[in-house]
XYZ file of C-alpha atoms in Angstrom:
560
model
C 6.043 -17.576 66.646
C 5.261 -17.280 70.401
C 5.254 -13.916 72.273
C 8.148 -14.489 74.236
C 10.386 -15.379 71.376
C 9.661 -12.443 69.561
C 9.997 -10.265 72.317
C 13.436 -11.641 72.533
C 14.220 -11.723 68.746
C 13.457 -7.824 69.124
C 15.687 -7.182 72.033
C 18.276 -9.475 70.386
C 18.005 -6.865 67.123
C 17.437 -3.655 69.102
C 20.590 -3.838 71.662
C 24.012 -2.575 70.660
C 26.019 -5.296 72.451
C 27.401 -7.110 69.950
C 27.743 -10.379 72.174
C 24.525 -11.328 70.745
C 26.330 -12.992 67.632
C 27.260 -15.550 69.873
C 23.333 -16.645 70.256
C 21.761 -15.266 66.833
C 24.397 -17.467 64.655
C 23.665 -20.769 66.318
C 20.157 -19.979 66.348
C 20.555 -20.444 62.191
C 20.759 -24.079 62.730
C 18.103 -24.526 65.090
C 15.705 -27.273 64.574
C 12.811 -25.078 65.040
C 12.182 -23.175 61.522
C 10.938 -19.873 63.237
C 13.878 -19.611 65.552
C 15.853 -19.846 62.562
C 14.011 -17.150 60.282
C 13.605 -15.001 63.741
C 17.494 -15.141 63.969
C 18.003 -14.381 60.173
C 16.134 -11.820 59.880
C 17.956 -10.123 63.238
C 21.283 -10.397 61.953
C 20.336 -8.348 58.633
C 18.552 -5.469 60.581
C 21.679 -5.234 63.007
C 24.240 -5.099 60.096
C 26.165 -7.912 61.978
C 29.305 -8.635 60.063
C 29.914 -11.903 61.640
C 26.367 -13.144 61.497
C 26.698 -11.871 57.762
C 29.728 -13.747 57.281
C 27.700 -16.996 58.404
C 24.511 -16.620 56.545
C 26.818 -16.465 53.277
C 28.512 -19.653 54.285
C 24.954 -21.290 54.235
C 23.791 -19.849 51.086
C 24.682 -22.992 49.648
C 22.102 -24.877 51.711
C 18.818 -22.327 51.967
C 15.509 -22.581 51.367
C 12.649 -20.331 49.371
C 11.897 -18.707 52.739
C 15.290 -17.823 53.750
C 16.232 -16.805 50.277
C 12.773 -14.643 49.994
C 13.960 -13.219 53.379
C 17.490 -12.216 51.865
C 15.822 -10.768 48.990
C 13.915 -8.363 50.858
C 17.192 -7.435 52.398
C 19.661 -7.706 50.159
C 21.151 -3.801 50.043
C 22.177 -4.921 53.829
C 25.125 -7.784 52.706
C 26.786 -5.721 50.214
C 30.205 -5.597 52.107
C 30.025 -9.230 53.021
C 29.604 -10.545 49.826
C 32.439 -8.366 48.300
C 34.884 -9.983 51.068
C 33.019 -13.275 49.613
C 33.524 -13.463 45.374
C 37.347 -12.276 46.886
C 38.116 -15.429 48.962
C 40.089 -17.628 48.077
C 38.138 -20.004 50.253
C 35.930 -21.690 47.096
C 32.204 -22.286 48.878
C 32.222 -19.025 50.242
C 33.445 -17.830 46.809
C 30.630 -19.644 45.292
C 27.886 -18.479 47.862
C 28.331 -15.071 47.146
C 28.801 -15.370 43.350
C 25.440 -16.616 43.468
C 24.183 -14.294 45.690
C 25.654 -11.635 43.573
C 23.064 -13.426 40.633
C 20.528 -13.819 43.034
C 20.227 -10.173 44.279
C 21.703 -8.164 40.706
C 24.651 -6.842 43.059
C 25.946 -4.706 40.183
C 28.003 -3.210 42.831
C 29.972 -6.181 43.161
C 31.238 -6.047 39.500
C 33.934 -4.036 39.953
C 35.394 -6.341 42.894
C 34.520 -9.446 40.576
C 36.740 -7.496 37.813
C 40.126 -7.306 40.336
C 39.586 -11.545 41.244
C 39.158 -12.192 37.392
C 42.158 -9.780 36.873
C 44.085 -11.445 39.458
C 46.840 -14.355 38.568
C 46.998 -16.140 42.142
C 42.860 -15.691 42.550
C 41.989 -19.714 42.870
C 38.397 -19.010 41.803
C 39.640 -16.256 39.236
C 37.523 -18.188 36.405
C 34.234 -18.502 38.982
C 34.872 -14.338 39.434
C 34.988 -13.958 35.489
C 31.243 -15.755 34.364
C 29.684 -14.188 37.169
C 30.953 -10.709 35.979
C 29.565 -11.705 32.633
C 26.224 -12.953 33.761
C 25.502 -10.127 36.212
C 26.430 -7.912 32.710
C 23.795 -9.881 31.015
C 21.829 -9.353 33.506
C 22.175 -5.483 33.419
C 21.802 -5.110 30.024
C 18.074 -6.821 30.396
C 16.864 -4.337 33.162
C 18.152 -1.742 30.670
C 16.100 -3.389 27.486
C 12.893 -3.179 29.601
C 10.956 -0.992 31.514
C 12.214 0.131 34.803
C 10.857 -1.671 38.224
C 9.528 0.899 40.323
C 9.803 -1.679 43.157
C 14.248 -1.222 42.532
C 15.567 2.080 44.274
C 18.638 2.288 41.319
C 18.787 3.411 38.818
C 20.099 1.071 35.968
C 21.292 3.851 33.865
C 23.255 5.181 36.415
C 24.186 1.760 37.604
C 25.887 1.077 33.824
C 27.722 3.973 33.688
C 29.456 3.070 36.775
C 30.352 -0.113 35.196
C 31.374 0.598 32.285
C 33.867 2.646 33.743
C 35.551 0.082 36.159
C 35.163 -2.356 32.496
C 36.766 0.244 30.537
C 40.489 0.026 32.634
C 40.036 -3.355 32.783
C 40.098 -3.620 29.033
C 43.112 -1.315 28.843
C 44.864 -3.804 31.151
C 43.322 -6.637 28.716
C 47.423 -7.502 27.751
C 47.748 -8.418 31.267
C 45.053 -10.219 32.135
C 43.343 -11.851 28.718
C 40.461 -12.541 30.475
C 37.506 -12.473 27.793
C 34.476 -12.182 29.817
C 35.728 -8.383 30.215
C 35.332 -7.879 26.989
C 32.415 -9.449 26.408
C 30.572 -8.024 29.109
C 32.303 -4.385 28.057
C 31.041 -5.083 24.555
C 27.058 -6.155 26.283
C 27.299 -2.366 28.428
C 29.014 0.387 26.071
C 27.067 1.749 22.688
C 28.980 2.326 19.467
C 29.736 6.310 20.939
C 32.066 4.370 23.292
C 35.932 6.204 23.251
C 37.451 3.168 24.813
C 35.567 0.968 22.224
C 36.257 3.810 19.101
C 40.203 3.437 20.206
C 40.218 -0.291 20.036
C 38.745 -0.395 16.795
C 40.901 1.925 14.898
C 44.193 0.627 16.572
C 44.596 -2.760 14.902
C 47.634 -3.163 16.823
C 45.795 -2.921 20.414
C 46.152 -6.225 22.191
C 41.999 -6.054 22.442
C 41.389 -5.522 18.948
C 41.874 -9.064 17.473
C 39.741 -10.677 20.688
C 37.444 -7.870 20.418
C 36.347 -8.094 16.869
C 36.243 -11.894 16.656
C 33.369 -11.492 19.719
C 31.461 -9.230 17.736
C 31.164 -11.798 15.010
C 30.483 -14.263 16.677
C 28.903 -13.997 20.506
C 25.699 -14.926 20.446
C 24.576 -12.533 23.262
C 21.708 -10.448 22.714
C 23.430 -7.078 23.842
C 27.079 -7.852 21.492
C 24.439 -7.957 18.187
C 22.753 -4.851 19.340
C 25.891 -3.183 19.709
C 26.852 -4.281 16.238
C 23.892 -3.516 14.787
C 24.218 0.123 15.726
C 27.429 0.292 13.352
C 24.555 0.577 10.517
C 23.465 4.098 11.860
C 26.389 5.257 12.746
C 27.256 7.954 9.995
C 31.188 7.454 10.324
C 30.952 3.565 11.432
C 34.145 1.707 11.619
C 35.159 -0.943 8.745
C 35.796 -3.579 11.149
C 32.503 -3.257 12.816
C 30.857 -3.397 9.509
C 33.117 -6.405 8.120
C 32.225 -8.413 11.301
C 28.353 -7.731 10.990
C 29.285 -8.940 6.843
C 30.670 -12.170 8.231
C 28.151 -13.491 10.386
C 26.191 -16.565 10.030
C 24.480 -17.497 12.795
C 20.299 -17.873 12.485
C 19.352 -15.242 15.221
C 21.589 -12.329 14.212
C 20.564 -12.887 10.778
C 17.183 -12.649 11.790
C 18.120 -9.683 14.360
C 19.578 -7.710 10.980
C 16.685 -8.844 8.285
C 14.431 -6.786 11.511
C 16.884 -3.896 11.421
C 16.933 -3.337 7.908
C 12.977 -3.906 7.675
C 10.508 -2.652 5.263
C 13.532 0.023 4.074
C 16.511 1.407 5.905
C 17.297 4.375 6.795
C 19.524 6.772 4.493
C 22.878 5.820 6.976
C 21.864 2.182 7.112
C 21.862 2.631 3.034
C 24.876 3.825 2.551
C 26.920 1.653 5.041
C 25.257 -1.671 4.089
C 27.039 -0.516 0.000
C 29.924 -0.826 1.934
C 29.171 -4.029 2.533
C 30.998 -5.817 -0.430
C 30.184 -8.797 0.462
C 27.535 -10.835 2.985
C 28.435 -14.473 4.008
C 25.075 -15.937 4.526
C 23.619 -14.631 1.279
C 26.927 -15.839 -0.416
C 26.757 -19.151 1.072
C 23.760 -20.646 0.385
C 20.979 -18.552 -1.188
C 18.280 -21.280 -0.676
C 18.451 -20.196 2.989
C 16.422 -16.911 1.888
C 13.381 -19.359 0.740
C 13.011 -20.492 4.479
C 12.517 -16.821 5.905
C 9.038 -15.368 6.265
C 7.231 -12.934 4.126
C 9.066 -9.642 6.018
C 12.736 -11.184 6.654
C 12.363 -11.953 2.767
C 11.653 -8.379 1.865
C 14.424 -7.102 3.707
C 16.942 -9.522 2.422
C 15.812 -7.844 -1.184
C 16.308 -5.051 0.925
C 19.443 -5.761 2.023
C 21.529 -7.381 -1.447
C 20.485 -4.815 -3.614
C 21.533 -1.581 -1.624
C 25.133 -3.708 -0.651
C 28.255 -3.751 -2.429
C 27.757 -7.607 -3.710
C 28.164 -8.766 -6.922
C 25.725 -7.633 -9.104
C 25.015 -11.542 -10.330
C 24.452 -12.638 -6.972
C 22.088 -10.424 -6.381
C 20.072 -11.557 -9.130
C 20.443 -14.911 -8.571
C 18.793 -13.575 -5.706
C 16.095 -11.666 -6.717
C 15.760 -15.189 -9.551
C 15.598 -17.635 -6.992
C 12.708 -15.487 -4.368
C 10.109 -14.948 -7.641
C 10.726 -18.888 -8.361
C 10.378 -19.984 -4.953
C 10.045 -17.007 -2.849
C 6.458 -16.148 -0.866
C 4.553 -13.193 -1.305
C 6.519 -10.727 0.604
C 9.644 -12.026 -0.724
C 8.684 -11.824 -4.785
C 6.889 -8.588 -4.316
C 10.329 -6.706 -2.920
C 12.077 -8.702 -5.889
C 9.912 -7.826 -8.647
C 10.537 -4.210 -7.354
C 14.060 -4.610 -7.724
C 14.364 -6.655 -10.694
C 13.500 -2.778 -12.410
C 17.665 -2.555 -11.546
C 18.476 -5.342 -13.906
C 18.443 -4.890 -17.960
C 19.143 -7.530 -20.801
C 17.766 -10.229 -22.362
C 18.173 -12.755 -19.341
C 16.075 -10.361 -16.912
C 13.902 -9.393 -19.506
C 12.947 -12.798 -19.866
C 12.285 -13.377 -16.143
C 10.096 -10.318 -15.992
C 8.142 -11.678 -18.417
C 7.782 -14.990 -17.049
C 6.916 -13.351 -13.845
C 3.663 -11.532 -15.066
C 2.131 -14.772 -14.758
C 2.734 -14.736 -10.894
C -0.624 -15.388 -8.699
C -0.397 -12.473 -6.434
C -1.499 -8.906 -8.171
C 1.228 -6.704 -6.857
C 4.053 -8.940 -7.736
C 2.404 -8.697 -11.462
C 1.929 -4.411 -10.759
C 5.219 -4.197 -10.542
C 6.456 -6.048 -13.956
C 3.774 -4.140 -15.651
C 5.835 -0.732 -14.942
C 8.946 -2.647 -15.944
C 7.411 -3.385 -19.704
C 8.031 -0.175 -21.591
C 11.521 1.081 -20.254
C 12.641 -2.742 -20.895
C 11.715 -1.930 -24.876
C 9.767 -5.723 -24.522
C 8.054 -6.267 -27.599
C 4.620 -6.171 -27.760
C 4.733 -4.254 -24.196
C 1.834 -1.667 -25.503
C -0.443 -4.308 -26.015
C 0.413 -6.517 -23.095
C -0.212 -3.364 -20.673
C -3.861 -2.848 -22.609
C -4.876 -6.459 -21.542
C -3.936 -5.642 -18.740
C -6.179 -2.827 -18.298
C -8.859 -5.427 -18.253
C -7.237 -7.176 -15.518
C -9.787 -8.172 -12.438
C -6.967 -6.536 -10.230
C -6.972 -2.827 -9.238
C -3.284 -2.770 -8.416
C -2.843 -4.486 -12.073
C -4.949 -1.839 -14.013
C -3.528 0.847 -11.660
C 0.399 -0.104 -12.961
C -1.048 -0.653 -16.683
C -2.239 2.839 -16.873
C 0.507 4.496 -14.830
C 2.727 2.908 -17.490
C 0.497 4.246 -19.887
C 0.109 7.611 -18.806
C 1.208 10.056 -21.332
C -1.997 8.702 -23.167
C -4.301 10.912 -21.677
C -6.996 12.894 -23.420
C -5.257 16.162 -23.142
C -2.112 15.018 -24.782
C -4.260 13.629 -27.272
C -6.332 16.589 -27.796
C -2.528 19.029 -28.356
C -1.465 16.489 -31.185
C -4.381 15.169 -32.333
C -4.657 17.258 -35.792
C -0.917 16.360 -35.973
C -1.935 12.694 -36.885
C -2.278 10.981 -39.639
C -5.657 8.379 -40.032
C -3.976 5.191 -38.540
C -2.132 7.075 -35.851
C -5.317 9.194 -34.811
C -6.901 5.456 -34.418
C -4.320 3.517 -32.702
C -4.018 6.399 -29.923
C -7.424 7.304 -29.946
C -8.694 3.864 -29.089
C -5.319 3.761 -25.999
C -6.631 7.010 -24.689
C -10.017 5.801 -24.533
C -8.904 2.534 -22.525
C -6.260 4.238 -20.690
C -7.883 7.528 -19.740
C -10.961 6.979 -17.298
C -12.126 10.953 -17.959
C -11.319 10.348 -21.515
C -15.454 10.635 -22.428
C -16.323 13.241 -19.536
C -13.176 15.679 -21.398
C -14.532 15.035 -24.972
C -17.800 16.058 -24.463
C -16.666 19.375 -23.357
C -15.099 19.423 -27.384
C -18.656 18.363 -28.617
C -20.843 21.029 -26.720
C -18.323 23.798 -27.143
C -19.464 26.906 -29.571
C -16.627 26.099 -31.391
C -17.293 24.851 -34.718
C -13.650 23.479 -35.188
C -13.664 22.013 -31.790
C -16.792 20.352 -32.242
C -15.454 18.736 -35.678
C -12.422 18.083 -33.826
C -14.191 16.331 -30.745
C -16.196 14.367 -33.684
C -13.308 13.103 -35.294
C -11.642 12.192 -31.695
C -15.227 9.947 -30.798
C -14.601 8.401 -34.413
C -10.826 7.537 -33.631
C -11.551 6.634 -30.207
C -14.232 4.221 -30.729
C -16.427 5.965 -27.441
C -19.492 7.387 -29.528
C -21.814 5.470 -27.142
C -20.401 6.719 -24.596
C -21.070 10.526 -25.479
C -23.861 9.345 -28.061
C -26.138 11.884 -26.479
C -24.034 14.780 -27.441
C -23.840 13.510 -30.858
C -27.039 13.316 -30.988
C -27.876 16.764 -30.600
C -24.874 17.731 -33.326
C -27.031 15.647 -35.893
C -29.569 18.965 -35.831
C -26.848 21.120 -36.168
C -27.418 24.482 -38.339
C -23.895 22.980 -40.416
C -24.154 19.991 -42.619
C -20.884 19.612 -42.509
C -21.559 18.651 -38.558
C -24.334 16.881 -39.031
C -22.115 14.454 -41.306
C -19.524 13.748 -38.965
C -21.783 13.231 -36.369
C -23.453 10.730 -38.514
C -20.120 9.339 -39.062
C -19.334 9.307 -35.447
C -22.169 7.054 -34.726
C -21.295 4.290 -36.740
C -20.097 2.406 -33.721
C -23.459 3.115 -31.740
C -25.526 0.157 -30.763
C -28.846 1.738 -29.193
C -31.804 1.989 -30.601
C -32.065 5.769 -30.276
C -28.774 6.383 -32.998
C -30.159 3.249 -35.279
C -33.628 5.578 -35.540
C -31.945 8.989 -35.486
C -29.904 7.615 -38.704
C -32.816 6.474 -40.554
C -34.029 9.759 -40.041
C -31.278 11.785 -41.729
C -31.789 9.580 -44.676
C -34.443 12.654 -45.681
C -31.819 15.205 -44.978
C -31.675 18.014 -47.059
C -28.027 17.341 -47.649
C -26.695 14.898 -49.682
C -23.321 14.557 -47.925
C -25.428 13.594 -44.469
C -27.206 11.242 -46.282
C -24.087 9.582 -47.556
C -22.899 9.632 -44.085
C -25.918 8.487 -42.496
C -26.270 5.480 -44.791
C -22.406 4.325 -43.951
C -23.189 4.102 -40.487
C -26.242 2.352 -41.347
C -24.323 -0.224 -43.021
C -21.934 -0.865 -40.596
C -24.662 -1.400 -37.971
C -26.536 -3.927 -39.998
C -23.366 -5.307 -40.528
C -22.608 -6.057 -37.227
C -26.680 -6.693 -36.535
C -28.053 -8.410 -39.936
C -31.939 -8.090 -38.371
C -31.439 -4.404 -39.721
C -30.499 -5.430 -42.975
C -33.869 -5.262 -44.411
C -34.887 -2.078 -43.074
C -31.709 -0.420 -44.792
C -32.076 -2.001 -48.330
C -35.785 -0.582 -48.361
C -34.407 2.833 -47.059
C -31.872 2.562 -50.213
C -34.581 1.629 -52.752
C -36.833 4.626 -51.619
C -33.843 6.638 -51.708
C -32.713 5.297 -55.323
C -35.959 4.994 -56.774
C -39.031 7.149 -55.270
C -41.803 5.775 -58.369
C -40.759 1.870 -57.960
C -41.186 2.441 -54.010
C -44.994 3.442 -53.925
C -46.457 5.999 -52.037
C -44.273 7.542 -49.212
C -45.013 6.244 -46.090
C -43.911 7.279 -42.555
C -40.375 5.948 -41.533
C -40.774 2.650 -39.916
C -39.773 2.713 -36.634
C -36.741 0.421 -35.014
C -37.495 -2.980 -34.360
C -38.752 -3.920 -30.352
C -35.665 -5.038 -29.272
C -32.560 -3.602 -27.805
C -29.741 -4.133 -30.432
C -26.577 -5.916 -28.630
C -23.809 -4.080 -26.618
């Protein structure tokens, strides 16, 4: 731009003689582009109505660099384009309809509210989707964070339109326009009075509109405001029915999100209002298509409602057929709510599912289900590879723990003492730490005890080296039972401490020493030999020959 124009484009803003319209407006249609930019941007800085008036009527026909010009100084038109979305003349309607898009003129809502209102408006209908749109619009400035770059407020900004939408929508039976309620229902949160009134008069001539957009608009703000209704301590029936009936992909998608990994206490207790839930009811095969976390909150979601208990596990059936991992996890969980032969079945049929947790949480399931054969199943399982699977075994298994054991123990007969001994030792990981305490103790009863508990619970090699040291106990009685104890020892250490108390000087420990011999050779037949010849001394001294040292244990570990 040359120095004279702009010296003149400056007077032409600067000077208070509003004669200058006359030569800024035609200068919008010059030929030469920086004429016409020099003579927009004038008539904005001067607040010239008429030039206003004329850069509106062009709106229609602008460029990027005139509309980048009107952006910068878009607070300066409000007034013009209110007397614009009024006309009745339709471009200029249209111009500043889109300019009110263009520039987020939320101050123009409540003059786009009185043309939608108004019968004899010819562009009534172009006055009503703007109002909607530039509602939309609001409602995204308030989902995000705010632009420092904006001077309002958006906060602010809603609460001023929500009350201009609020008489609108008591006017609704004179008007029956529904973008106003559908851009009231995108603004207000469920606190709303005017909304609260509609939805507990039936008879209001907004309810029947007003509840049939909740369940079905698919604008983002309507769901959220529907949504709420599920923490909302006292929320309405009709809000709740609508949410119930809805259908549509992205607010089921929206809701499996709200509910999530668990609701909250309110969400609980309205969703078992919910008697029933159309897309779940419709076609459960639906559920197989969601993703891992939408499944577990549609588990979430049918077992905490009001819905018919079979559903539900057709449910909870279908997701550990077909289901993935999030999905048959949550319904394993829940399948704990379900008793009888049919789920009992299923449970079982589900411990042979590939993912660990799933099986976890059958495994807790076994016992209060009375499955037969659940005790044994859950000591397999003990042995299972998985942590989580051993973990839910022995949590299922807990009351066999060595102190429990220990109370009841002399309580027991023989095959009882055996059976729970040999649980507790599987079960109970401290099971062998606990009973060596018994075997050290100064207690001669408590040692016996603690020897008859290794016996029962098949761990002698486990706590062989306490038994051990009982075998030179001061009391054959002991010494016995600790020979006994050992008779499920495989080292090399008890196989030559046994052949040793073959020379004790008491009978009964011989006796004892010599079963546990047996049973080793038994189960080791390379030992055989050395027992018969330990018998024959025993049995016949003469026919032996001369004494000779104990031979020691063969060079070989024996097998564990």
């Amino acid at each position: 731009m040359s120095s004279g124009l702009a010296t003149t484009l400056r007077v032409l803003t600067k000077t208070k003689n509003e004669a200058v319209s006359a030569v800024l407006v035609p200068s919008l249609d010059c030929a030469d582009a920086g004429v016409q930019e020099g003579a927009l941007l004038a008539i904005l800085q001067r607040y010239n109505v008429a030039g206003q008036r004329e850069i509106v009527r062009r709106l229609h026909t602008i460029n990027d660099r005139w509309r980048k010009i009107l952006a910068d100084n878009y607070g300066r038109m409000t007034a013009v384009l209110r007397d614009a979305v009024l006309s009745s003349e339709h471009q200029l309607c249209v111009n500043g309809c889109q300019a009110a898009l263009w520039f987020r003129e939320y101050d123009l809502m409540p003059a786009l509210i009185n043309a939608a209102e108004d019968e004899a408006h010819p562009n009534r209908n172009l006055a009503a989707a703007t109002l909607l749109q530039l509602a939309e619009l609001l409602y995204e400035e308030l989902a995000q964070p705010r632009d420092s770059r904006r001077r309002r407020d958006p906060s602010l900004v809603r609460e001023h339109v929500i009350s201009a939408l609020e008489k609108s929508v008591q006017r609704f039976s004179k008007h029956r326009r529904i973008e106003v309620l559908e851009a009231f229902l995108l603004l207000v949160n469920r606190d709303n009075c005017a909304l609260k009134q509609i939805l507990q008069e039936p008879h209001h001539p907004a309810f029947v509109p007003l509840i049939d957009m909740l369940a079905h608009s698919k604008r983002g703000g309507v769901m959220r405001l529907l949504l709420s209704f599920l923490d909302d301590p006292r929320a309405p029936s009709v809000g709740l029915n609508a949410l119930a009936k809805r259908t549509d992909p992205k607010f089921i998608d929206y809701l499996l999100k709200k509910v999530g990994y668990e609701p909250s206490a309110t969400a609980s207790q309205n969703i078992k209002r919910l008697e029933t839930i159309s897309w779940l009811h419709a076609d459960q095969r639906f559920v197989t298509t969601l993703d891992d976390a939408s499944q577990h909150a549609a588990v979430q979601l049918a077992v905490r409602s009001g819905m018919n208990r079979q559903e539900v596990y057709q449910l909870l059936e279908r997701l550990l057929n077909e289901g993935k991992v999030g999905g048959r996890r949550a319904a394993a969980q829940a399948l704990a709510q379900f008793n009888g032969a049919q789920a009992n079945g299923l449970a079982l049929r589900t411990l042979q599912d590939k993912d660990p947790f799933v099986q976890a949480q059958i495994a807790v399931q076994l016992r209060p289900r009375g499955i037969p054969g659940a005790l044994s199943k859950l000591v397999e399982m003990m042995s299972s590879p998985h942590e989580p699977v051993k973990q839910a075994a022995r949590q299922s298994l807990d009351e066999f723990t060595f102190k429990k054991l220990l109370l009841t123990f002399d309580l027991l007969d023989d095959d009882n003492r055996r059976q729970t001994g040999e649980l507790v030792a599987q079960v109970d990981p401290l099971a062998a730490e606990q009973l060596k305490i018994e075997l050290t103790t100064a207690s001669r009863t408590r040692r016996l005890r603690g020897l008859a508990m290794a016996n029962a619970m098949q761990i002698a090699d486990q706590v062989e080296e306490c038994v051990l040291d009982l075998l030179s106990d001061d009391d054959y009685v002991i010494r016995a039972e600790a020979a006994k104890a050992l008779s499920g020892s495989n080292s090399l250490a008890v196989y030559a401490a046994l052949r040793e108390m073959l020379a004790d000087r008491s009978f009964v420990v011989q006796e004892a020493a010599e079963e546990s011999l047996l049973a080793i050779a038994t189960r080791h037949p390379a030992f055989g030999e050395d027992r018969l010849r330990d018998r024959n001394r025993r049995e016949n001294p003469l026919a032996a020959g001369p004494q000779t040292p104990v031979a020691p244990a063969p060079e070989k570990e024996l097998l564990r």
